[in-house]
Amino acid sequence: MKLILGIESSCDETGVALYHTERGLLAHALHSQIAMHNEYGGVVPELASRDHVRHVLPLIREIAAQADCKLTDIDAVAYTQGPGLSGALLVGASVACSLAYALSIPALGVHHLEGHLLSPLLSKPAPEFPFVALLVSGGHTQLMRVDGVGKYTLLGETLDDAAGEAFDKSAKLLGLNYPGGAELAILALTGTPGRFKLPRPMLHSGDLDFSFSGLKTAVRTLSKQHTLDVQTRADIACAAQEAIVEVLASKAMAALKQSGLKQLVVAGGVGANQQLRAQLDRTAKKSGSRVFYPDLEFCTDNGAMIAFAGALRLQQQETKRDYRFNVKPRWDLQELNIG
Ligand code: KG4
Ligand code: ZN
């Protein structure tokens, strides 16, 4: 199994990539639907599915040309099987399985979070197993012990909103565009640290769980109490980011301490946040640990992580040429565990 086509279509990004097990990532391309959904203030599932239909095949042709490959050179197709929006997932799954059937090669459903989790292994220097992973995306916030491909132990997770959701909901209250995390981080750059102090939910709870829903309420209250001039918006953004980052960094460090491991991997869209990276690097240095991040373009959803996770899985398991497919909009990562 050498050349793997990866297809990601779980939410609002169509991502495709060609990964070669010896030559690495040959080509990847992404179409983001953010501008289309922005007008509605969030992802509209039906529009997302239709847009994936429009873009997936042209993107596959584009990367095949970039990598100077023919479709017949592909040895397997990996696609995001879940979790995500069912209609959106079905587009990737049906294209992947039809293509695999036509080419008479295996098709493999990949867990979206496993893609994120393993994505730092695409960058250099790469972490080595075992490590602790902080998974911070728009829908998930989890701390996971990773002992190898398919060896995942959940250490802690959010009890309500994900960290990305906390960024996005705070951003919305400040009048920023969807999804808001990256825009809020930019606005926070001009904020006055310390003008506002927001709660750090569950910081001292003694476990590795998170809770972010109270933060959005605190941001709402603050934004009602003040005139939202440019500086005040920036100051609130700064306070919201500080609160989220402090909780994430502190719990991630506690997870390292508890597990006795020295490597932390950060994956998912919120992993692009520069303040989170700076704080994690600072605290990790003090404890003699090291933090690994995917390249910025592979923090948010992309096809490369799906092709890569598919390649690792295919090295491990028997390949079945079974082209019946189903999608798993809800799917617990630990169900993947082997052995
Ligand atoms: O992993 P991802 O692309 O999609 C999901 O699987 O959910 O994560 C998207 C999330 C969004 O909530 C977005 O606002 C957030 O990642 N995000 C950021 C930044 N860039 C993306 N949050 C904070 N700072 C950023 N720079
Ligand atoms: Zn994601």
Coordinates of C-alpha atoms and ligand atoms in Angstrom, one line a residue:
M1 CA 0.0 0.0 0.0
K2 CA 1.9 3.1 -1.1
L3 CA -0.2 5.9 -2.5
I4 CA -3.3 6.8 -0.4
L5 CA -5.9 9.4 -1.4
G6 CA -7.5 11.0 1.7
I7 CA -10.9 12.7 1.6
E8 CA -12.2 14.9 4.4
S9 CA -15.8 16.2 4.3
S10 CA -17.1 16.1 7.9
C11 CA -18.1 19.7 8.3
D12 CA -17.4 22.9 6.4
E13 CA -14.1 22.1 4.6
T14 CA -13.6 19.8 1.6
G15 CA -10.0 18.5 2.0
V16 CA -8.2 16.1 -0.2
A17 CA -4.6 14.8 -0.2
L18 CA -2.3 12.2 -1.7
Y19 CA 0.1 10.6 0.8
H20 CA 2.9 8.3 -0.2
T21 CA 4.1 5.9 2.5
E22 CA 7.8 6.4 1.4
R23 CA 7.8 9.9 -0.2
G24 CA 5.4 11.5 2.3
L25 CA 2.7 14.1 1.5
L26 CA 2.7 14.6 -2.3
A27 CA -0.2 17.1 -2.7
H28 CA -3.1 18.4 -0.8
A29 CA -5.9 20.9 -1.5
L30 CA -8.7 22.5 0.5
H31 CA -11.9 24.3 -0.2
S32 CA -13.3 26.2 2.8
Q33 CA -17.0 26.9 3.0
I34 CA -16.6 29.5 5.8
A35 CA -17.6 32.5 3.5
M36 CA -20.7 30.7 2.4
H37 CA -21.9 29.9 6.0
N38 CA -20.8 33.2 7.4
E39 CA -24.0 34.9 6.3
Y40 CA -26.0 32.4 8.5
G41 CA -23.8 32.7 11.6
G42 CA -22.9 29.0 11.6
V43 CA -22.8 25.9 9.4
V44 CA -26.0 25.1 7.5
P45 CA -25.7 21.3 7.0
E46 CA -27.7 21.0 3.8
L47 CA -25.6 23.8 2.1
A48 CA -22.4 22.1 3.4
S49 CA -23.3 18.7 1.8
R50 CA -24.1 20.4 -1.6
D51 CA -20.9 22.3 -1.5
H52 CA -18.9 19.2 -0.9
V53 CA -20.5 17.6 -3.9
R54 CA -19.5 20.6 -6.0
H55 CA -15.8 20.6 -4.9
V56 CA -14.7 17.1 -4.1
L57 CA -14.0 15.8 -7.6
P58 CA -12.4 19.0 -9.0
L59 CA -10.1 19.0 -5.9
I60 CA -9.1 15.4 -6.5
R61 CA -8.2 16.2 -10.1
E62 CA -6.2 19.2 -8.9
I63 CA -4.0 17.2 -6.5
A64 CA -3.6 14.3 -9.0
A65 CA -2.2 16.9 -11.4
Q66 CA 0.0 18.6 -8.7
A67 CA 1.5 15.2 -7.8
D68 CA 1.8 14.2 -11.4
C69 CA -0.3 11.0 -10.7
K70 CA -3.1 9.2 -12.5
L71 CA -6.1 8.0 -10.5
T72 CA -4.9 4.5 -11.4
D73 CA -1.7 5.0 -9.4
I74 CA -3.7 5.2 -6.2
D75 CA -3.5 2.1 -4.0
A76 CA -6.3 2.9 -1.4
V77 CA -8.8 5.6 -0.5
A78 CA -9.3 6.9 3.0
Y79 CA -12.3 9.0 3.9
T80 CA -13.6 10.6 7.1
Q81 CA -16.4 8.3 8.3
G82 CA -17.3 10.3 11.4
P83 CA -17.9 12.1 13.6
G84 CA -19.5 15.0 11.8
L85 CA -22.5 16.1 9.8
S86 CA -24.2 13.0 8.3
G87 CA -25.0 14.6 4.9
A88 CA -21.5 16.0 4.6
L89 CA -19.8 12.7 5.6
L90 CA -21.9 10.8 3.1
V91 CA -20.5 12.9 0.2
G92 CA -16.9 11.9 1.1
A93 CA -17.8 8.3 1.9
S94 CA -19.8 7.8 -1.4
V95 CA -17.1 9.4 -3.6
A96 CA -14.3 7.4 -1.8
C97 CA -16.1 4.1 -2.0
S98 CA -17.2 4.6 -5.7
L99 CA -13.7 5.5 -6.7
A100 CA -12.2 2.6 -4.8
Y101 CA -14.8 0.2 -6.4
A102 CA -14.0 1.5 -9.9
L103 CA -10.3 1.2 -9.3
S104 CA -10.7 -2.1 -7.4
I105 CA -8.6 -0.9 -4.4
P106 CA -9.5 -0.8 -0.7
A107 CA -11.6 2.0 0.9
L108 CA -11.1 2.8 4.5
G109 CA -13.2 4.9 6.9
V110 CA -11.1 7.1 9.2
H111 CA -12.1 8.7 12.5
H112 CA -11.9 12.5 12.1
L113 CA -10.3 12.9 15.6
E114 CA -7.8 10.2 14.9
G115 CA -6.8 12.2 11.9
H116 CA -6.3 15.3 14.1
L117 CA -4.5 13.3 16.8
L118 CA -1.9 11.8 14.4
S119 CA -1.5 15.0 12.3
P120 CA 1.6 16.2 14.3
L121 CA 3.4 13.1 13.1
L122 CA 3.3 14.7 9.6
S123 CA 5.6 17.5 10.8
K124 CA 9.3 17.4 11.8
P125 CA 10.4 16.8 14.5
A126 CA 7.6 14.3 15.1
P127 CA 6.7 13.0 18.6
E128 CA 7.2 9.4 19.5
F129 CA 4.6 7.1 21.2
P130 CA 3.6 7.3 24.0
F131 CA 2.4 10.9 24.3
V132 CA -0.5 12.9 25.7
A133 CA -2.7 14.6 23.1
L134 CA -4.8 17.7 23.7
L135 CA -7.5 17.6 21.1
V136 CA -9.1 21.0 20.7
S137 CA -11.5 21.5 17.8
G138 CA -14.8 23.2 17.2
G139 CA -16.7 20.2 18.5
H140 CA -14.3 18.4 20.9
T141 CA -12.0 19.1 23.8
Q142 CA -10.3 16.0 25.1
L143 CA -7.1 14.9 26.7
M144 CA -6.0 11.5 25.5
R145 CA -3.1 9.2 26.3
V146 CA -1.8 7.8 23.0
D147 CA 0.3 4.6 23.2
G148 CA 0.3 3.9 19.5
V149 CA -2.1 3.9 16.5
G150 CA -5.4 2.6 17.8
K151 CA -4.3 2.7 21.5
Y152 CA -6.1 5.7 23.0
T153 CA -7.2 6.3 26.6
L154 CA -9.4 9.2 27.4
L155 CA -8.0 11.2 30.4
G156 CA -10.5 14.0 30.5
E157 CA -12.9 15.9 28.3
T158 CA -15.3 18.8 28.2
L159 CA -18.6 18.4 30.1
D160 CA -20.4 20.9 27.9
D161 CA -19.0 23.3 25.2
A162 CA -15.7 22.6 23.4
A163 CA -12.9 25.1 23.6
G164 CA -13.4 26.0 19.9
E165 CA -17.1 26.7 20.7
A166 CA -16.1 28.9 23.6
F167 CA -13.9 30.9 21.2
D168 CA -16.7 31.0 18.5
K169 CA -19.5 32.0 20.9
S170 CA -17.4 34.7 22.5
A171 CA -16.5 36.0 19.1
K172 CA -20.1 36.1 18.0
L173 CA -21.0 38.1 21.1
L174 CA -18.3 40.6 20.1
G175 CA -19.7 40.9 16.6
L176 CA -17.1 38.8 14.8
N177 CA -17.6 36.5 11.8
Y178 CA -18.2 32.8 12.1
P179 CA -16.3 30.7 13.1
G180 CA -14.5 33.5 15.1
G181 CA -11.7 31.8 16.9
A182 CA -8.9 33.1 14.7
E183 CA -10.6 36.6 14.5
L184 CA -10.9 36.7 18.2
A185 CA -7.2 35.9 18.6
I186 CA -6.4 38.8 16.3
L187 CA -8.7 41.2 18.1
A188 CA -7.1 40.1 21.5
L189 CA -3.7 41.3 20.3
T190 CA -4.8 44.9 20.8
G191 CA -6.6 44.2 24.1
T192 CA -5.4 45.3 27.5
P193 CA -4.4 42.3 29.6
G194 CA -5.9 42.4 33.1
R195 CA -8.7 45.0 32.4
F196 CA -11.3 42.2 32.7
K197 CA -10.9 38.9 34.5
L198 CA -13.2 36.1 33.4
P199 CA -13.8 32.8 35.4
R200 CA -11.4 29.9 34.8
P201 CA -14.0 27.0 34.9
M202 CA -12.9 23.8 36.6
L203 CA -9.3 25.0 36.9
H204 CA -9.0 23.5 40.3
S205 CA -11.4 20.6 39.9
G206 CA -8.6 18.1 40.5
D207 CA -9.5 16.1 37.4
L208 CA -8.8 16.5 33.8
D209 CA -12.3 17.6 32.7
F210 CA -13.2 20.9 31.3
S211 CA -16.4 23.1 31.2
F212 CA -16.6 26.1 28.9
S213 CA -20.3 27.0 28.8
G214 CA -20.1 29.4 31.7
L215 CA -17.5 31.4 29.9
K216 CA -19.9 32.4 27.1
T217 CA -22.4 33.6 29.8
A218 CA -19.7 35.6 31.5
V219 CA -18.7 37.2 28.1
R220 CA -22.4 38.0 27.4
T221 CA -22.8 39.7 30.8
L222 CA -19.6 41.7 30.4
S223 CA -20.6 42.8 26.9
K224 CA -24.0 44.0 28.2
Q225 CA -22.3 45.9 31.1
H226 CA -20.1 48.0 28.8
T227 CA -20.3 50.1 25.7
L228 CA -18.7 47.9 23.1
D229 CA -16.2 50.4 21.6
V230 CA -13.2 49.1 19.8
Q231 CA -11.0 49.0 22.8
T232 CA -13.5 47.3 25.1
R233 CA -14.2 44.6 22.5
A234 CA -10.5 43.9 22.3
D235 CA -10.2 43.9 26.1
I236 CA -13.0 41.3 26.4
A237 CA -11.5 39.2 23.6
C238 CA -8.2 39.3 25.4
A239 CA -9.9 38.2 28.7
A240 CA -11.8 35.4 27.0
Q241 CA -8.7 34.1 25.2
E242 CA -6.7 34.3 28.5
A243 CA -9.3 32.3 30.4
I244 CA -9.6 29.5 27.7
V245 CA -5.9 29.3 27.2
E246 CA -5.1 29.1 31.0
V247 CA -7.5 26.3 31.6
L248 CA -6.3 24.3 28.5
A249 CA -2.6 24.8 29.3
S250 CA -3.0 24.0 33.0
K251 CA -5.0 20.8 32.4
A252 CA -2.7 19.6 29.7
M253 CA 0.3 20.0 32.0
A254 CA -1.6 18.2 34.8
A255 CA -2.2 15.3 32.3
L256 CA 1.5 15.1 31.6
K257 CA 2.3 15.0 35.3
Q258 CA -0.4 12.4 36.0
S259 CA 0.7 10.1 33.2
G260 CA 4.4 10.6 33.8
L261 CA 4.9 11.4 30.1
K262 CA 7.0 14.2 28.7
Q263 CA 5.5 14.8 25.3
L264 CA 2.4 16.7 24.6
V265 CA 0.8 16.8 21.2
V266 CA -1.7 19.6 20.4
A267 CA -4.2 18.9 17.6
G268 CA -7.4 20.5 16.2
G269 CA -8.3 24.0 15.1
V270 CA -7.7 25.7 18.4
G271 CA -4.1 24.4 18.3
A272 CA -3.5 27.2 15.8
N273 CA -3.9 29.7 18.6
Q274 CA -0.6 31.5 19.2
Q275 CA -1.2 32.4 22.8
L276 CA -2.1 28.8 23.6
R277 CA 1.2 27.7 21.9
A278 CA 3.3 30.3 23.8
Q279 CA 1.8 29.4 27.2
L280 CA 2.2 25.6 26.6
D281 CA 5.8 26.1 25.5
R282 CA 6.6 28.2 28.5
T283 CA 5.1 25.8 31.1
A284 CA 6.4 22.7 29.3
K285 CA 9.9 24.1 29.4
K286 CA 9.7 24.5 33.1
S287 CA 8.8 20.9 33.6
G288 CA 11.2 19.5 31.1
S289 CA 8.5 18.5 28.7
R290 CA 8.1 19.1 25.0
V291 CA 5.1 20.2 22.9
F292 CA 4.5 19.2 19.3
Y293 CA 2.1 20.9 17.0
P294 CA 0.9 20.1 13.4
D295 CA 1.9 22.7 10.8
L296 CA -0.6 25.5 11.0
E297 CA -2.3 24.5 7.7
F298 CA -2.9 21.0 9.2
C299 CA -4.4 22.3 12.6
T300 CA -7.8 22.9 11.1
D301 CA -9.7 20.3 9.0
N302 CA -7.7 19.0 6.1
G303 CA -7.4 16.0 3.8
A304 CA -3.7 15.3 4.6
M305 CA -4.5 14.1 8.1
I306 CA -7.1 11.7 6.8
A307 CA -4.7 10.3 4.1
F308 CA -2.0 9.9 6.7
A309 CA -4.1 8.3 9.4
G310 CA -5.5 6.0 6.6
A311 CA -2.0 5.0 5.6
L312 CA -1.0 4.1 9.2
R313 CA -4.2 2.1 9.6
L314 CA -3.7 0.3 6.4
Q315 CA -0.2 -0.8 7.5
Q316 CA -1.9 -2.4 10.6
Q317 CA -5.0 -4.0 9.4
E318 CA -6.1 -6.4 6.7
T319 CA -7.6 -4.6 3.7
K320 CA -11.1 -5.6 2.8
R321 CA -12.6 -4.8 -0.6
D322 CA -16.0 -4.1 0.8
Y323 CA -17.6 -1.1 -0.8
R324 CA -20.7 -0.9 1.3
F325 CA -20.4 2.2 3.4
N326 CA -22.1 3.9 6.3
V327 CA -21.2 7.0 8.2
K328 CA -20.9 7.6 11.9
P329 CA -22.0 11.1 12.8
R330 CA -21.4 10.3 16.5
W331 CA -18.4 8.0 17.1
D332 CA -16.3 7.6 20.3
L333 CA -12.6 7.5 19.5
Q334 CA -12.0 4.8 22.0
E335 CA -14.1 2.4 19.9
L336 CA -11.1 2.2 17.6
N337 CA -8.9 0.6 20.2
I338 CA -7.2 -2.5 19.1
G339 CA -5.9 -5.3 21.3
Ligands
KG4_1 O1 -10.5 21.2 14.0 P1 -11.3 22.3 13.4 O2 -10.9 22.9 12.1 O3 -12.8 21.7 13.1 C1 -13.4 20.8 13.9 O4 -13.1 19.6 13.7 O5 -14.2 21.3 14.7 O6 -11.5 23.4 14.5 C2 -12.3 24.5 14.2 C3 -12.2 25.4 15.5 C4 -13.2 26.6 15.4 O7 -13.9 26.7 16.6 C5 -12.3 27.8 15.2 O8 -12.8 29.0 15.7 C6 -11.1 27.3 16.0 O9 -10.9 26.0 15.7 N1 -9.8 28.1 15.6 C7 -9.2 28.9 16.5 C8 -8.1 29.4 15.8 N2 -8.1 28.9 14.5 C9 -9.2 28.1 14.5 N3 -9.4 29.2 17.8 C10 -8.6 30.0 18.4 N4 -7.5 30.6 17.8 C11 -7.2 30.3 16.5 N5 -6.2 30.9 15.9
ZN2 ZN -11.6 18.8 12.9

